[in-house]
Short mmCIF file of C-alpha atoms and ligand atoms in Angstrom, two decimals:
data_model
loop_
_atom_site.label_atom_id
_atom_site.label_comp_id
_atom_site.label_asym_id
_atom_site.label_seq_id
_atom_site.Cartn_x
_atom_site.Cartn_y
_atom_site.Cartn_z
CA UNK A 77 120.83 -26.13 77.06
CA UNK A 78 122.12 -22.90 78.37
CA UNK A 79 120.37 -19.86 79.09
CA UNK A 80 120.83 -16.70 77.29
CA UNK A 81 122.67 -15.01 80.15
CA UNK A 82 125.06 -17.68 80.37
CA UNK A 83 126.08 -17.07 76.74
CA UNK A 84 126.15 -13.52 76.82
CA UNK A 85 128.22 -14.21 80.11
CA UNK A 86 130.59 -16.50 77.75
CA UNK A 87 130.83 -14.16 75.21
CA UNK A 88 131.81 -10.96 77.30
CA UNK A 89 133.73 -12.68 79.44
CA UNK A 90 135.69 -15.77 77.92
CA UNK A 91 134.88 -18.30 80.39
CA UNK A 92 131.86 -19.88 81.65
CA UNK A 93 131.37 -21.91 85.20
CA UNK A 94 128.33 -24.09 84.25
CA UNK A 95 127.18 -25.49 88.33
CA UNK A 96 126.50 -29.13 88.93
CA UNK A 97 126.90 -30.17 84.90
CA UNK A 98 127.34 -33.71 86.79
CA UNK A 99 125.81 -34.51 90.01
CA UNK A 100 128.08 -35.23 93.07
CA UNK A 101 128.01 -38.87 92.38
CA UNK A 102 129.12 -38.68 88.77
CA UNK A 103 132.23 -37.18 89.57
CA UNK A 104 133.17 -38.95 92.37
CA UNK A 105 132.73 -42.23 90.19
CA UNK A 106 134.62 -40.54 87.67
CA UNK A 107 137.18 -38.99 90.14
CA UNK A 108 137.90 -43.15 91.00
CA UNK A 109 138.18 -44.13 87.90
CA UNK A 110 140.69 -41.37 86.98
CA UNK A 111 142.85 -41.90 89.90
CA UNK A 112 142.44 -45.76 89.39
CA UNK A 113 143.80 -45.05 85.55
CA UNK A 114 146.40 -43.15 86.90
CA UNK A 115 147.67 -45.62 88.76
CA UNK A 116 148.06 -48.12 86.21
CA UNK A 117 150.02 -45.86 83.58
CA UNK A 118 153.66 -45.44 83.68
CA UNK A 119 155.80 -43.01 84.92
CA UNK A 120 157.00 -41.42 81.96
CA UNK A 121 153.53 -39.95 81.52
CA UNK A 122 153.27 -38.06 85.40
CA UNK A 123 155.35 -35.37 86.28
CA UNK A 124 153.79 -32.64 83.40
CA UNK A 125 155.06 -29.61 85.28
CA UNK A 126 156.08 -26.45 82.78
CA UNK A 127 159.17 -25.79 82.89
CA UNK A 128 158.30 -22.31 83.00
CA UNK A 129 157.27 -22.71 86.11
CA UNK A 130 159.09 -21.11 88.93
CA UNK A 131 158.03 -23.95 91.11
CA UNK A 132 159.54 -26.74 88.62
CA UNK A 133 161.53 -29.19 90.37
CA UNK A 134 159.68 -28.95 94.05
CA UNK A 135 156.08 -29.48 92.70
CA UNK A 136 154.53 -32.12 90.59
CA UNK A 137 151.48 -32.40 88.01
CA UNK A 138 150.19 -35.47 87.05
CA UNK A 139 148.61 -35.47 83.87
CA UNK A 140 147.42 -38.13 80.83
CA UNK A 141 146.23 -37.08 77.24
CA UNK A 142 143.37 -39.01 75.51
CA UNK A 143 141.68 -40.73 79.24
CA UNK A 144 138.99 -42.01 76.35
CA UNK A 145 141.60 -44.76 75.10
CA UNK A 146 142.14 -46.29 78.88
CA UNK A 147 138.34 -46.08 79.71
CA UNK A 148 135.31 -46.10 78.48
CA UNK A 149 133.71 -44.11 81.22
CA UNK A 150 135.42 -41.47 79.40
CA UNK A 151 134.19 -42.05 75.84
CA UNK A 152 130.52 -41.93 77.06
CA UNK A 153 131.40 -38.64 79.08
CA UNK A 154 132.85 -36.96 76.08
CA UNK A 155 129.77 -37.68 74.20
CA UNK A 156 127.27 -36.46 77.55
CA UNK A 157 124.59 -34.64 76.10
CA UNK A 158 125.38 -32.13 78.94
CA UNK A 159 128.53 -31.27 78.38
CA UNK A 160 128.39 -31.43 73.98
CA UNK A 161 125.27 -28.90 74.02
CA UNK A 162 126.67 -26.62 76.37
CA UNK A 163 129.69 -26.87 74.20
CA UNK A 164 127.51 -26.12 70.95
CA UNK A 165 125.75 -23.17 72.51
CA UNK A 166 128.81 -21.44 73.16
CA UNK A 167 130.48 -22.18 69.69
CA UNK A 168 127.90 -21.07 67.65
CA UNK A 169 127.50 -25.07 65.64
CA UNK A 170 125.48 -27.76 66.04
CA UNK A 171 128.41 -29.44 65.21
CA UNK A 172 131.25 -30.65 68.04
CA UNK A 173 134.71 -31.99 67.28
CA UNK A 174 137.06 -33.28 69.31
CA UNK A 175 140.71 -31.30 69.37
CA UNK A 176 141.88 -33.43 72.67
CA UNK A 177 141.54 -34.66 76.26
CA UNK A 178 144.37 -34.57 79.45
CA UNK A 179 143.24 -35.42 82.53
CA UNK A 180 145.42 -33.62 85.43
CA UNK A 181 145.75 -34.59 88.96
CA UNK A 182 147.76 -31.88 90.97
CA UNK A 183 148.75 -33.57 94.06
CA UNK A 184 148.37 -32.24 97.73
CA UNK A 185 151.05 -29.74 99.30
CA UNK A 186 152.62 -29.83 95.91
CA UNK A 187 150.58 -29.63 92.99
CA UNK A 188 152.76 -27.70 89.72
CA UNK A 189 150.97 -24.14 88.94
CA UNK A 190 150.32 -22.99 85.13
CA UNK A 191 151.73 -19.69 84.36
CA UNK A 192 149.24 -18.00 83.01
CA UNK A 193 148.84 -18.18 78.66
CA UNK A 194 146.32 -18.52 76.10
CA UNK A 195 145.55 -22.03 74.55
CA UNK A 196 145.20 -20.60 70.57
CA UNK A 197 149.68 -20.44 70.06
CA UNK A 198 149.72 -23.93 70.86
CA UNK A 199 146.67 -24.95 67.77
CA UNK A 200 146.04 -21.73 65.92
CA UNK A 201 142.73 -21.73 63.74
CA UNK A 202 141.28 -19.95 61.51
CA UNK A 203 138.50 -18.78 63.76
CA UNK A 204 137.64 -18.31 67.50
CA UNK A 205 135.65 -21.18 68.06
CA UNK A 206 138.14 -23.35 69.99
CA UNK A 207 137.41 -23.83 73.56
CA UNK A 208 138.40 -26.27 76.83
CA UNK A 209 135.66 -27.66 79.08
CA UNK A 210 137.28 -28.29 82.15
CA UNK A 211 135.26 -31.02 84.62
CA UNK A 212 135.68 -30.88 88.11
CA UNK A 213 135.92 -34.65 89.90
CA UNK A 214 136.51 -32.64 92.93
CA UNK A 215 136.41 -29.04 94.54
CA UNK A 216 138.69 -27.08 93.46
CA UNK A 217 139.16 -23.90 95.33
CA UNK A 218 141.90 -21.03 95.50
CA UNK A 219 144.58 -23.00 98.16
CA UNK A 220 144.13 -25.94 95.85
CA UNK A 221 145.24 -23.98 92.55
CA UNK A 222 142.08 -23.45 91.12
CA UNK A 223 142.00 -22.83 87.35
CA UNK A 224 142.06 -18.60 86.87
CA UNK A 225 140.93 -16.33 84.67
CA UNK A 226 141.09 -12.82 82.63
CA UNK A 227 138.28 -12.24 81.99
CA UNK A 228 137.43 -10.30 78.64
CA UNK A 229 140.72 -11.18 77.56
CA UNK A 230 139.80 -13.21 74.66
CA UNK A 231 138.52 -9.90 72.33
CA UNK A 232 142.58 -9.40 72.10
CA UNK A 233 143.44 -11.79 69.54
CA UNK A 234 146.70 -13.97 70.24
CA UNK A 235 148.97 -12.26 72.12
CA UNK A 236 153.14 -13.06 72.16
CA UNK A 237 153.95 -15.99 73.95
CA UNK A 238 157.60 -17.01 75.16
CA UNK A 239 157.99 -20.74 74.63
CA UNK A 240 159.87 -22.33 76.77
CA UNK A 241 159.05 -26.27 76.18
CA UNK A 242 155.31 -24.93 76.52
CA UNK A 243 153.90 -21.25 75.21
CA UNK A 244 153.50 -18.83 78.42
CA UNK A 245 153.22 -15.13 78.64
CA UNK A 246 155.54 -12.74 80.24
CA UNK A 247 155.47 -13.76 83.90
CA UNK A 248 156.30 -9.79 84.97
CA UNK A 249 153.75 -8.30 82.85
CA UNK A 250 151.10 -10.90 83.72
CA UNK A 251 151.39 -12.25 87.16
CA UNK A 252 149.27 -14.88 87.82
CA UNK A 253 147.41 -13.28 91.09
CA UNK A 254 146.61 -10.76 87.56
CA UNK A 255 144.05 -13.81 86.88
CA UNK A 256 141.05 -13.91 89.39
CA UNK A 257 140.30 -17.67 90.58
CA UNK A 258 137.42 -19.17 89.39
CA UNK A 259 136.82 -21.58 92.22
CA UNK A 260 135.14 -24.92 91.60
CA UNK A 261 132.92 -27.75 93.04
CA UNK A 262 132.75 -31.20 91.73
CA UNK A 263 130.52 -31.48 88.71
CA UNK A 264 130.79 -28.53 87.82
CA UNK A 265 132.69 -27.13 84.23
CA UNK A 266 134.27 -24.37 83.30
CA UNK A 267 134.14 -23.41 79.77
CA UNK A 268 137.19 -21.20 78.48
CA UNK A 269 137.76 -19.72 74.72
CA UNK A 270 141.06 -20.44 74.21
CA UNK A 271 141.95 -16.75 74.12
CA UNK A 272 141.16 -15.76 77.25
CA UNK A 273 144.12 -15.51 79.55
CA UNK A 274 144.02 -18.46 82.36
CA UNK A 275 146.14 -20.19 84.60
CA UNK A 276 146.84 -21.58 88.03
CA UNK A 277 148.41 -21.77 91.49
CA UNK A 278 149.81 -24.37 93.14
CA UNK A 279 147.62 -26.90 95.01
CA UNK A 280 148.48 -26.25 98.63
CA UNK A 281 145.62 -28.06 100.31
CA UNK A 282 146.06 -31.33 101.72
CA UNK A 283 143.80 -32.62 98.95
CA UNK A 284 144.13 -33.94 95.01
CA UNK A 285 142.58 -31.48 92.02
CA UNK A 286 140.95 -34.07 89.68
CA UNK A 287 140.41 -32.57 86.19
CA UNK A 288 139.42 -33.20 82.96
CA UNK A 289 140.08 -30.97 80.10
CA UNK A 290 138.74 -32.05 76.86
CA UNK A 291 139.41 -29.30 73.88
CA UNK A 292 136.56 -28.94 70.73
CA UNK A 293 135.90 -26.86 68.16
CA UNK A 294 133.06 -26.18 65.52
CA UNK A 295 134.76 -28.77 62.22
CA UNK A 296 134.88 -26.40 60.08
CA UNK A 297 136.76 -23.94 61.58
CA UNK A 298 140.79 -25.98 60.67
CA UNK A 299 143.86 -25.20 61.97
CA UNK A 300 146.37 -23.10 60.32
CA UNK A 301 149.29 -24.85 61.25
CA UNK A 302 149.49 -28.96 61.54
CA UNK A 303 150.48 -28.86 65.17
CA UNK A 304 149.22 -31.03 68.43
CA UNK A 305 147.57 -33.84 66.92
CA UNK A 306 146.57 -36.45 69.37
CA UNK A 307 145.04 -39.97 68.68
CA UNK A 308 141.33 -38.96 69.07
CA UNK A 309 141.37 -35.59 67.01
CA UNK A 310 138.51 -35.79 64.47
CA UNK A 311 136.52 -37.30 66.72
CA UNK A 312 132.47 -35.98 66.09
CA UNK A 313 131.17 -35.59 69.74
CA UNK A 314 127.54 -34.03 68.86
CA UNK A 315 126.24 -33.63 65.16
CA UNK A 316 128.14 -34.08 61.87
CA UNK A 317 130.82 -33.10 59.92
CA UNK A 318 129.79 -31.35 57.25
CA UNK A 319 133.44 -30.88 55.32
CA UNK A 320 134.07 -34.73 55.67
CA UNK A 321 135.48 -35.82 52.56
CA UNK A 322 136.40 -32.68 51.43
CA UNK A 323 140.25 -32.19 52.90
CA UNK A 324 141.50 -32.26 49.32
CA UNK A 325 140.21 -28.81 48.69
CA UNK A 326 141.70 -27.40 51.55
CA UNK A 327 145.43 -25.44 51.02
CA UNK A 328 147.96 -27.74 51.49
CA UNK A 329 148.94 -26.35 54.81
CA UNK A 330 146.31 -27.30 56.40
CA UNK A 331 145.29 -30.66 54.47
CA UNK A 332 147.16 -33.11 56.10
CA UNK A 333 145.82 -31.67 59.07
CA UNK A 334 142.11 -31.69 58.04
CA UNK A 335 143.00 -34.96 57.01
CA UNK A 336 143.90 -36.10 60.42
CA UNK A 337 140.77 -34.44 61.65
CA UNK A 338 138.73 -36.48 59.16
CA UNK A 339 140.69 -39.63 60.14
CA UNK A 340 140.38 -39.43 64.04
CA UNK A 341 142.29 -42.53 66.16
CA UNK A 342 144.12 -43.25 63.19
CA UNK A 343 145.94 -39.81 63.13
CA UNK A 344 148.38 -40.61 66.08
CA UNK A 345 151.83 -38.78 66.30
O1 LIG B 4 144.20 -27.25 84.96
C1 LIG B 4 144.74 -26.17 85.13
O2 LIG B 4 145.04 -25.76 86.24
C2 LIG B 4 145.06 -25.30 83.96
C3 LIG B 4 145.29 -26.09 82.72
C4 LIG B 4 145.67 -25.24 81.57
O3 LIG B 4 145.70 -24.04 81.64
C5 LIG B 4 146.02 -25.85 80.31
O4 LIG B 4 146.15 -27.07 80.24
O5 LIG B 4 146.18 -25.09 79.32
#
């Protein structure tokens, strides 16, 4: 699926932009049928903002986790070919497993930044194989709070986090204009370990970011604390599970969480 560069790209860097992954036309089919979903849920699931964010209160982030439960646009584009063997190249398994999805929608003029953090202190594992695909349904450039980067960042292990109703890291020792911007176009998806350092501005254009971020992981490689479960964890997106069945060997801190891998929809919270 992906060349060698591109892995050895990953793999130094921490973060992948993969070009056109969906044509034009795919994502604006899928950017309508996002912002149609949005519109039907209810307002207890929009404003997302961190409230580590200096800008909380004046900006907004509109977000939804597990898009593959509303539509089924999204099911099929979880299971894309495209996106699960990109995915396997840069884990290392044949085998893909779902973590999570949220789709985020960071409004014009307004749109709520992310200070800048890894993803591993919010679903530690027990290896590095953990990583976010994030799907442009639109450009996404630096005035509209493009998603950025540290690149290289992720050979550091998990760094201290201050949590503050999310995990974030020290906002004087890691600015986020620290990050470079890793400007987008629709279709195309950016890859990041979660241990690399990312973030993002606000969206100052007079345009919506559409995302999608869906979250996966090699099976066998199981959380070490039961933490973030979402409704479609345990789903198998490409290949197999080979430790299916098996959750009873595993230490009981992590059981009941293999177990909700094993499970999948089941295993809400
Ligand atoms: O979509 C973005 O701008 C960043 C999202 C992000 O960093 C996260 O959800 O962890």
């Amino acid at each position: 699926m992906l060349t060698a560069d591109q892995i050895k790209s990953f793999e130094d860097n921490g973060f992948l932009l993969v070009k056109g992954l969906l044509s034009k036309e795919e994502a604006a089919k899928y950017r309508k049928s996002l912002h149609s979903l949005f519109d039907r849920i209810d307002s207890k699931r929009v404003d997302a903002t961190w409230d580590s964010a200096d800008e909380k209160g004046t900006t907004q982030l509109q977000h939804c986790h597990d898009v593959q439960f509303y539509d089924a646009s999204f099911s099929k584009l979880i299971v894309d070919d495209r996106l699960t063997g990109a995915t396997a190249d840069l884990i290392k398994s044949p085998n893909v497993q779902l973590h999570h999805t949220k789709a985020f929608i960071k409004p014009p003029e307004k749109g709520s930044p992310f200070p800048l953090h890894q993803d591993a202190p919010f679903f530690p594992h027990q290896r590095e194989s953990m990583i976010a695909a994030i799907i442009h349904f639109d450009d996404a450039y630096e005035k509209k709070g493009c998603v950025r980067v540290m690149p290289g960042t992720h050979k550091n292990g998990i760094l201290p986090h201050i949590s503050q109703g999310n995990f974030h890291l020290d906002k004087e020792k890691y600015p986020i204009n620290n990050a470079i911007p890793a400007p987008a176009e629709a279709g195309d998806v950016l890859f990041i370990s979660y241990l690399v350092i990312h973030g993002s501005g606000v969206n100052e254009s007079d345009e919506e970011r559409t995302t999608l971020l869906v979250q996966m992981r090699d099976p066998e490689d199981l959380p070490t604390v039961e933490t973030h479960l979402s409704r479609g964890q345990g789903m198998m997106l490409r290949g197999s599970n080979p430790i299916a069945g098996k959750g009873k060997s595993l230490s009981a801190a992590t059981a009941s969480s293999a177990a909700a891998q094993l499970v999948g929809p089941e295993a809400e919270v």
